[in-house]
Short mmCIF file of C-alpha atoms in Angstrom, two decimals:
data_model
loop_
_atom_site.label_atom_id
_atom_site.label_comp_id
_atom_site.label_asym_id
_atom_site.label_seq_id
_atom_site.Cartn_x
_atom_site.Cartn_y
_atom_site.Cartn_z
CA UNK B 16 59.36 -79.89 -15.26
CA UNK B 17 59.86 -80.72 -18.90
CA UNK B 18 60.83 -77.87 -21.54
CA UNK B 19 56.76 -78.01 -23.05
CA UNK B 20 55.59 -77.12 -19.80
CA UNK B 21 58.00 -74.03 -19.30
CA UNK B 22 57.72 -72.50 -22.38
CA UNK B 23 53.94 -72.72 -21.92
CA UNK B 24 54.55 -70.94 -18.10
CA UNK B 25 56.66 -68.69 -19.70
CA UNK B 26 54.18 -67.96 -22.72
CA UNK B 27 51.59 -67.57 -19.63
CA UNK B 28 53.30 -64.95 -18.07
CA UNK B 29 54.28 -62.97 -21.04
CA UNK B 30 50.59 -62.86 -21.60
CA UNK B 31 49.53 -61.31 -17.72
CA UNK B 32 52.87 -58.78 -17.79
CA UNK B 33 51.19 -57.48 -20.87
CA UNK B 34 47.42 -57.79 -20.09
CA UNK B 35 48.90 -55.75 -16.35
CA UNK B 36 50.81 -53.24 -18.73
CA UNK B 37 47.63 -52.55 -20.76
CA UNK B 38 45.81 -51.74 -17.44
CA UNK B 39 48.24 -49.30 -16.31
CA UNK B 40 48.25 -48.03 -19.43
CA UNK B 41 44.64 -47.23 -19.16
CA UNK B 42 44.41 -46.30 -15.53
CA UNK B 43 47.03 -43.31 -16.30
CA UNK B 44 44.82 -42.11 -19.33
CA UNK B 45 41.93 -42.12 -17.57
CA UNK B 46 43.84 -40.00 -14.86
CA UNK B 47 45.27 -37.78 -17.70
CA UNK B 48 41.88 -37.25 -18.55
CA UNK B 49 40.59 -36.44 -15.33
CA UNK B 50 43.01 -33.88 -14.49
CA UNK B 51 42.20 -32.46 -17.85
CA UNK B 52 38.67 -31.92 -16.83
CA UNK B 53 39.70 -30.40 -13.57
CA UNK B 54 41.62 -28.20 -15.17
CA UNK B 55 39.15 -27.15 -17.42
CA UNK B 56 36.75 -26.44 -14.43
CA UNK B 57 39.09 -24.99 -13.03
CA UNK B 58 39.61 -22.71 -15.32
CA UNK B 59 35.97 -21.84 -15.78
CA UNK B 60 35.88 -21.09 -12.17
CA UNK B 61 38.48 -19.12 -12.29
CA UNK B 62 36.76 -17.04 -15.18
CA UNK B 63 33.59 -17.17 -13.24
CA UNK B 64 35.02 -15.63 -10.39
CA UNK B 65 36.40 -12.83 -12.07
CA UNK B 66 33.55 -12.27 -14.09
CA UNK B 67 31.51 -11.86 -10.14
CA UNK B 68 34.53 -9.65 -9.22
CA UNK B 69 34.07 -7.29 -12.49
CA UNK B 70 30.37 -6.91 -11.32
CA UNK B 71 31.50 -6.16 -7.80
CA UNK B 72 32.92 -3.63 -8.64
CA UNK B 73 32.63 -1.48 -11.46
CA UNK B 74 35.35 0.60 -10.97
CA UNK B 75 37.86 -1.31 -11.65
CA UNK B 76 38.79 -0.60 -15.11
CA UNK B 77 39.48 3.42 -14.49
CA UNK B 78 42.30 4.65 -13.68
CA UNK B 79 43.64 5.31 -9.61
CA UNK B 80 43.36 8.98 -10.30
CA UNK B 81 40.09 8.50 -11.44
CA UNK B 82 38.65 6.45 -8.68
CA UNK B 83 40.30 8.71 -6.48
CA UNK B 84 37.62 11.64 -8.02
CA UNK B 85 35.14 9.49 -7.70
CA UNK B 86 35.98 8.74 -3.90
CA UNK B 87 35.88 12.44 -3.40
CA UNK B 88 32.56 12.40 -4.49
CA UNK B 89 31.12 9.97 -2.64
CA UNK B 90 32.30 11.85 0.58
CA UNK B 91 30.26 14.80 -0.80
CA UNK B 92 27.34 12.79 -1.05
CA UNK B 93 27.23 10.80 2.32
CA UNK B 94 27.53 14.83 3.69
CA UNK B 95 24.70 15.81 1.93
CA UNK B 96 23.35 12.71 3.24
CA UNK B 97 23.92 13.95 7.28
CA UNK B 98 22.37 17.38 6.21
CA UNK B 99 19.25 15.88 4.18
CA UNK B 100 18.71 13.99 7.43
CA UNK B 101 18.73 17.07 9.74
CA UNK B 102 16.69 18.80 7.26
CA UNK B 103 14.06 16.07 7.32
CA UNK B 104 13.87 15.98 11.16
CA UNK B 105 13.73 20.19 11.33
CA UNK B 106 10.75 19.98 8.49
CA UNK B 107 9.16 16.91 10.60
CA UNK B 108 9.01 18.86 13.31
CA UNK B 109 7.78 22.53 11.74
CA UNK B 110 4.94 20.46 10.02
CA UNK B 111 4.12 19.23 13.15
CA UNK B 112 4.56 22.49 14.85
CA UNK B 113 1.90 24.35 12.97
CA UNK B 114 -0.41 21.22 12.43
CA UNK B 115 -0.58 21.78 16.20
CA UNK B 116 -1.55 25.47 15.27
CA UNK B 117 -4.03 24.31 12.66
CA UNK B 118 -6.34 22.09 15.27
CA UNK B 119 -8.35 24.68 16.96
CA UNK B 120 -9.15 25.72 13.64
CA UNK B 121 -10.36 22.53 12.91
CA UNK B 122 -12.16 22.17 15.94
CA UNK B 123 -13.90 25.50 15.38
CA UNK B 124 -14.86 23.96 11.83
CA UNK B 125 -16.35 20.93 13.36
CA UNK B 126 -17.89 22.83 16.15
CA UNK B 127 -20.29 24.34 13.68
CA UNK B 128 -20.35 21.87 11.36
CA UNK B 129 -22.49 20.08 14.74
CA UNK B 130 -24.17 23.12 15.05
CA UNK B 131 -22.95 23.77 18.45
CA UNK B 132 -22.39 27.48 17.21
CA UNK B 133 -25.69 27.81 15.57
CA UNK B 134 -26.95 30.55 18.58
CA UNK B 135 -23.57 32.46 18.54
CA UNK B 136 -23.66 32.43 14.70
CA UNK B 137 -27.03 33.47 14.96
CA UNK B 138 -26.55 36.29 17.04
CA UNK B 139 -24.05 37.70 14.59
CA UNK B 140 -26.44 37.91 11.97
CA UNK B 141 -29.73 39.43 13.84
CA UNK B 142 -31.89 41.85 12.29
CA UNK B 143 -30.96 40.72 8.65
CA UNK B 144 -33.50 39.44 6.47
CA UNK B 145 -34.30 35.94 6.42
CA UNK B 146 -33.61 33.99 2.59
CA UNK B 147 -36.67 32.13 1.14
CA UNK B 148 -35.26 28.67 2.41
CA UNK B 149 -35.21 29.92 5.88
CA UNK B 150 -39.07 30.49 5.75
CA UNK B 151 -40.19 27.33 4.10
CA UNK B 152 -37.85 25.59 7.02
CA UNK B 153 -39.95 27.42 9.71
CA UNK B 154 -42.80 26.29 7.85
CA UNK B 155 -41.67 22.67 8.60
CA UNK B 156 -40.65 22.88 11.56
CA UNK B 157 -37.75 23.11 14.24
CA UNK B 158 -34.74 24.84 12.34
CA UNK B 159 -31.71 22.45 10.67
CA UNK B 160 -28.93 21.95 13.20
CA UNK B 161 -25.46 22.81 12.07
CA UNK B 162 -24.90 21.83 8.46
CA UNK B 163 -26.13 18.41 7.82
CA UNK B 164 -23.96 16.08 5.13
CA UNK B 165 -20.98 18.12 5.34
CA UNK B 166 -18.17 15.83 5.26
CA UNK B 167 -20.25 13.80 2.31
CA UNK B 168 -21.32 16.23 0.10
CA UNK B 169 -17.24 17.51 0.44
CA UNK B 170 -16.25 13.97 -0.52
CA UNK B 171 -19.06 13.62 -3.56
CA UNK B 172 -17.05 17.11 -4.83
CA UNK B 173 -13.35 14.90 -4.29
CA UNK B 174 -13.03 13.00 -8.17
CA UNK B 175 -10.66 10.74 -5.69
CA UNK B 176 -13.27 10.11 -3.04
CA UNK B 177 -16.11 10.54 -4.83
CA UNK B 178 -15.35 7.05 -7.19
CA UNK B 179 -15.55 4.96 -3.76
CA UNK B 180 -19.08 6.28 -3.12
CA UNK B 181 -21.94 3.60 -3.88
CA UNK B 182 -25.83 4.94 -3.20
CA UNK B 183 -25.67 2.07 -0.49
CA UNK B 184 -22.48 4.15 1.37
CA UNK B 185 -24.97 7.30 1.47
CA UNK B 186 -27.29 6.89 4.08
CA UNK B 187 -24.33 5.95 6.40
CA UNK B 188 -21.97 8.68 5.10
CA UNK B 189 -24.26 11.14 6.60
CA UNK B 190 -23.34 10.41 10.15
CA UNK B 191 -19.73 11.18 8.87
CA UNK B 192 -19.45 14.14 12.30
CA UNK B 193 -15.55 14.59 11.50
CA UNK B 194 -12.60 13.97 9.52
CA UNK B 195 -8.64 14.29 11.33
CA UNK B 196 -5.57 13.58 10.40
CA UNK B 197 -2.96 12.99 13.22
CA UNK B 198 0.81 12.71 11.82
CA UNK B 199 3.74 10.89 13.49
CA UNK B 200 6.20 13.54 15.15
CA UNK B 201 9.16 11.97 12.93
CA UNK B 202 7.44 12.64 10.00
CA UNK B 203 7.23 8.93 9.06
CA UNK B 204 3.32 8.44 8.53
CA UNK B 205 0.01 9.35 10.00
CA UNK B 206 -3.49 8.40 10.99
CA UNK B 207 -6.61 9.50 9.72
CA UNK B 208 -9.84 9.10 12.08
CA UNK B 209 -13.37 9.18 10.91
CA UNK B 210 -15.89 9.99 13.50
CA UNK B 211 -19.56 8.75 13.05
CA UNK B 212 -23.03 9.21 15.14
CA UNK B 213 -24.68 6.38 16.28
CA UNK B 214 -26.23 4.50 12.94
CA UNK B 215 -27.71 1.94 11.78
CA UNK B 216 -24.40 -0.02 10.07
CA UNK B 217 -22.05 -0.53 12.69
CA UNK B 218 -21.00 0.07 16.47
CA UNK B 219 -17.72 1.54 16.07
CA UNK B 220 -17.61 5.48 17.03
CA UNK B 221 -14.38 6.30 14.95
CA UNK B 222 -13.06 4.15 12.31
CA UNK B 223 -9.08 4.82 11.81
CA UNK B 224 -6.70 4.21 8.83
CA UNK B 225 -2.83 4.14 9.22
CA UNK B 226 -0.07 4.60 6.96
CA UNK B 227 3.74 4.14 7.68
CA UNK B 228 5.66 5.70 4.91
CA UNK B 229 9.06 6.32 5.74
CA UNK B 230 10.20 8.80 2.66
CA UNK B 231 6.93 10.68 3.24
CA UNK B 232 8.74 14.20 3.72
CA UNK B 233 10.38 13.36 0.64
CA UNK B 234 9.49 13.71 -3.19
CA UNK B 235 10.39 9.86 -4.12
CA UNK B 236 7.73 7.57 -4.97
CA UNK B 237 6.15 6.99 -1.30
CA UNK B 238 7.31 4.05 0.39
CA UNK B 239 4.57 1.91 2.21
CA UNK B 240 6.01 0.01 4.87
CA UNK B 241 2.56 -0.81 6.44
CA UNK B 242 -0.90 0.32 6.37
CA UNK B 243 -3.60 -0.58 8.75
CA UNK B 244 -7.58 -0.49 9.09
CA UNK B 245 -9.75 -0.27 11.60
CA UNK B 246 -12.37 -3.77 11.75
CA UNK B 247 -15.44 -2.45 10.82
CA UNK B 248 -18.23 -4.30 13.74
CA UNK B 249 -21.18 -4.51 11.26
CA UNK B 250 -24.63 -5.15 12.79
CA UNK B 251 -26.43 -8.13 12.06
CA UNK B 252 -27.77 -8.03 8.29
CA UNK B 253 -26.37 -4.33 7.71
CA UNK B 254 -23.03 -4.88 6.10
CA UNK B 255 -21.99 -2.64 3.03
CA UNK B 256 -19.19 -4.27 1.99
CA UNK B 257 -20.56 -7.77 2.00
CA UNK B 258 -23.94 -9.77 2.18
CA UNK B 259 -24.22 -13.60 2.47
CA UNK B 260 -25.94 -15.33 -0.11
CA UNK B 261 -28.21 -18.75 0.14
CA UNK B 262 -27.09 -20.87 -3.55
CA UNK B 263 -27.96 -24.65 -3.81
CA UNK B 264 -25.46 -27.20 -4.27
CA UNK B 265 -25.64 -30.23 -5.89
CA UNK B 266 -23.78 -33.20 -4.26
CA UNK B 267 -21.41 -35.20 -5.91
CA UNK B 268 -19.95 -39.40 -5.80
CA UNK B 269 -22.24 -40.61 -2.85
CA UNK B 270 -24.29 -37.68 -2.33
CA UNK B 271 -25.19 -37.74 -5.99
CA UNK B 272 -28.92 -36.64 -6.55
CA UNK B 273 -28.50 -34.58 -3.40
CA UNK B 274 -29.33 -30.79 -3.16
CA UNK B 275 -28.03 -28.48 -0.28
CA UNK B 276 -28.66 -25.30 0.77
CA UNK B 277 -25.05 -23.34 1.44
CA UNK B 278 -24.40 -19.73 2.79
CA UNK B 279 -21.27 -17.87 1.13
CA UNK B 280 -20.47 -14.75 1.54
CA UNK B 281 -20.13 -12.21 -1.21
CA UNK B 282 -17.86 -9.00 -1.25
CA UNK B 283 -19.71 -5.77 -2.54
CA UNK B 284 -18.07 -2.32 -4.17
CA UNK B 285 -18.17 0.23 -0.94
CA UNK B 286 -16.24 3.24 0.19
CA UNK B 287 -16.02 1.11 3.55
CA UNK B 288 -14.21 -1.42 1.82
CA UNK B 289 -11.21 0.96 1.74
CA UNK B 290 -10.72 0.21 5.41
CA UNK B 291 -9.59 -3.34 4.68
CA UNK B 292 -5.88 -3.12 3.10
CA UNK B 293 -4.79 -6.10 1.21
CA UNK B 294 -2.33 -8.11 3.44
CA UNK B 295 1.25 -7.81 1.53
CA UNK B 296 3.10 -11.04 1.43
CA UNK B 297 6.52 -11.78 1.54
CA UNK B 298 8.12 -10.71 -2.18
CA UNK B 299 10.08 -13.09 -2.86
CA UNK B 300 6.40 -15.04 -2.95
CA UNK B 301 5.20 -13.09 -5.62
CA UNK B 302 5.59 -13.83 -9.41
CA UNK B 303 5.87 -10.57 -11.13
CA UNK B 304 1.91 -10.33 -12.25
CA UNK B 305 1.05 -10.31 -8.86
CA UNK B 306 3.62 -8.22 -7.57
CA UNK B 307 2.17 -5.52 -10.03
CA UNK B 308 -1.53 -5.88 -9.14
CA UNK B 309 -0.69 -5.84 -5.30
CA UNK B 310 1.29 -2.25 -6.01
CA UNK B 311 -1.64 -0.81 -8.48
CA UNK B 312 -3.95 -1.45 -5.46
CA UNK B 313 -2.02 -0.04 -2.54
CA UNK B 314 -1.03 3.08 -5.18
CA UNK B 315 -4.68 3.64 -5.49
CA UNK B 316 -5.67 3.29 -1.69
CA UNK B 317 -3.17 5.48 -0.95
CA UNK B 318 -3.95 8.13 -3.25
CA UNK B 319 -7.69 8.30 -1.31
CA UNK B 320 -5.59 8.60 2.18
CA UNK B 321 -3.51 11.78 0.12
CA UNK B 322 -6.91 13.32 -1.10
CA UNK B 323 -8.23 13.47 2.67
CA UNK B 324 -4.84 14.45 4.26
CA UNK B 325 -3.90 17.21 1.72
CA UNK B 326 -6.98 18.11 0.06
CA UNK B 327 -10.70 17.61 2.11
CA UNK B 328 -9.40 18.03 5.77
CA UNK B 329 -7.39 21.35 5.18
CA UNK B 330 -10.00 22.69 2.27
CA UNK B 331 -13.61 21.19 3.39
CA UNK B 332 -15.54 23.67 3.13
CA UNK B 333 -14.76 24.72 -0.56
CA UNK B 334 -14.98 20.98 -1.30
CA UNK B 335 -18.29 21.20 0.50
CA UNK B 336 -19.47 24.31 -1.93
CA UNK B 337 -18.44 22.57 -4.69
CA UNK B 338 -15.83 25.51 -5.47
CA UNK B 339 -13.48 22.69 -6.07
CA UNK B 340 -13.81 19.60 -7.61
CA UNK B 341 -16.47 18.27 -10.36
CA UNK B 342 -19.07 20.66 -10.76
CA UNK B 343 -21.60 18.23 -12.31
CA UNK B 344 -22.06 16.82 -8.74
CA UNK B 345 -25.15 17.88 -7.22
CA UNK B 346 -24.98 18.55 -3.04
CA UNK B 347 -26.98 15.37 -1.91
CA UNK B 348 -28.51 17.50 1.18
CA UNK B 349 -30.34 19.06 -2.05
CA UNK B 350 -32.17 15.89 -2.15
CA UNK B 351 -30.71 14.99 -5.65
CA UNK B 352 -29.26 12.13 -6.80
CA UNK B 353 -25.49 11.82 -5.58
CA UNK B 354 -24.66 9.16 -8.36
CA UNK B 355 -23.07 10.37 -11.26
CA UNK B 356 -25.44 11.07 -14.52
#
C-alpha cells in the first residue's frame, strides 16, 4: 500500500474514533440527565409521601408527653362509648316496654273511634239531656256511628300533615279506621300502618311505611339507612297520585305528516304519594346538586313519619279538636271546606 493511501486510512480512522467519542459523549449526558430527573421524582415522591404521612396523622408534631394525654383520652372516650351503648339498648327496651303498655289504650281509642263503644258510652250518659245536634240527627235518621273523619280531621289540624292533603285525598282519607306505629325492639326504626275500609281507590286494607334509622334513640341528625312503602293497588281509573293522559304526536323523518294518539302517564300532588320513597342511589353517583335535592326530600318525608309517630298517634284526639295545631282549619265532618282559605 503506498504512503497516499495510509495516511488517507489513517485520516479515516481518526475521523470514526472521534465521531464514536462524540457518541459516548452524548449517550453519558443523556444518562446524566436521566438520573437527574429520577432524582428529582424521586425527591417529589419522597415529599409527597410525607406530606400523606403528616395527614395521617396529625399528631405528630406534639410532643410524646402530649400524645400520651391525648391517648388517655381516647380510652375515656371508647368507655363512654361501651356505656352509651348499654344505655341505648336499656332505653330501646323501656320505650318498648311501655309502648307495649300504651296499646290497649290505643285500642280502646280506636274501639270508639268505630263506634263499637257507642251503647256502653251511651249507657254512661242516660238520663242527660240531649244537645240540639243530637235532635236534628234523629230527625234524619239512624244515629252517627262512632266518630266519623277522625284520623282526617286530626291530620287537617297537623301543619306537617295537613300540607300533603289535596281535596282529591279527602273523600278517601275518610276511610282512614286507624293509625299505629310498631317500633323495632333494638330501637333502630319502626313501622307505621294505616288501616282503611273498603273504598273506592284501592284494594289494599293497610298501607305500611318503614323507616330504618340506626341513631334514632339518639339526638344526631337521624340517619336513614332505608325507608320503604307499601305499593298502593289502585283500581282501574281511580288513582290519586297519577292519571294517564291521551296528547297527539306528530311523527317525524318518514312518518312526517303523521299524527298519533299516545297515552303517558302524569304524576299528581297527593298525600298518597308519600308512600312512594325516592330510590337512593349509590353516592358516589351523585354530583353534589343532586345529592342535596335527594336529602331535602327524604328530610321532609321523614319529618311527616315524626309528626304521626310523636305527635297524631299519641295526641289524636286533641289534634282531632283542633286544641293543637292551626286553628284556622275548619273540622271537614262540619261539612266545610278542608282547603286552606
Amino acid at each position: 500500500m503506498s504512503s497516499d493511501n495510509k495516511e488517507v486510512g489513517s485520516e479515516q480512522s481518526t475521523e470514526v474514533a472521534m465521531e464514536t467519542d462524540e457518541q459516548a459523549v452524548e449517550e453519558q449526558g443523556d444518562e446524566e440527565d436521566e438520573d437527574d430527573d429520577q432524582d428529582a421524582d424521586g425527591d417529589e415522591d419522597g415529599e409527597v409521601e410525607e406530606d400523606e404521612d403528616e395527614d395521617e396523622n396529625p399528631l405528630q408534631h406534639l410532643p410524646e408527653y402530649v400524645i400520651h394525654r391525648v391517648e388517655r383520652l381516647r380510652s375515656l372516650h371508647d368507655k363512654r362509648e361501651h356505656i352509651m351503648a348499654d344505655y341505648l339498648a336499656e332505653r330501646a327496651a323501656l320505650e318498648y316496654k311501655f309502648g307495649a303498655l300504651l296499646n290497649p289504650l290505643f285500642q280502646e281509642r280506636n274501639s270508639i273511634v268505630q263506634g263499637e263503644m257507642d251503647d256502653e258510652i251511651a249507657k254512661d250518659h242516660a238520663g242527660e239531656e240531649t244537645t240540639d245536634a243530637e235532635e236534628a240527627q234523629a230527625d234524619h235518621g239512624a244515629p252517627v256511628k262512632g266518630i266519623p273523619q277522625f284520623w282526617l280531621c286530626a291530620m287537617m289540624h297537623n301543619e306537617t300533615t295537613a300540607e300533603l292533603i289535596t281535596e282529591d285525598d279527602v273523600d278517601c282519607l275518610e276511610k282512614l279506621c286507624n293509625v299505629t306505629c310498631v317500633d323495632r325492639e333494638d330501637g333502630k326504626g319502626f313501622t307505621l300502618h294505616f288501616h282503611f275500609a273498603p273504598n273506592d281507590y284501592f284494594t289494599n286494607e293497610v298501607l305500611t311505611k318503614t323507616y330504618e334509622v340506626p341513631n334514632m334513640l339518639l339526638p344526631d341528625e337521624p340517619l336513614l339507612k332505608n325507608v320503604q312503602g307499601t305499593p298502593i293497588a289502585w283500581k282501574d281509573g281511580r288513582s290519586l297520585t297519577f292519571r294517564m293522559v291521551k296528547k297527539k304526536q306528530r311523527g317525524k323523518g318518514k312518518h312526517a305528516g303523521q299524527v298519533r294518539t299516545v297515552e303517558k302517564q302524569e304524576d299528581l300532588e297527593s298525600f298518597f304519594r308519600w308512600f312512594e320513597p325516592p330510590e337512593m342511589p349509590p353516592m358516589d353517583e351523585l354530583d353534589e346538586e343532586e345529592a342535596s335535592r335527594l336529602e331535602e326530600i327524604y328530610d321532609n318525608d321523614y319529618e311527616v313519619a315524626q309528626a304521626f309517630r310523636y305527635q297524631l298517634i299519641p295526641q289524636a284526639v286533641v289534634y282531632f279538636t283542633g286544641e293543637v295545631g292551626d286553628d284556622h282549619v275548619t273540622l271537614a265532618m262540619d261539612g266545610e271546606d278542608v282547603d286552606d282559605e
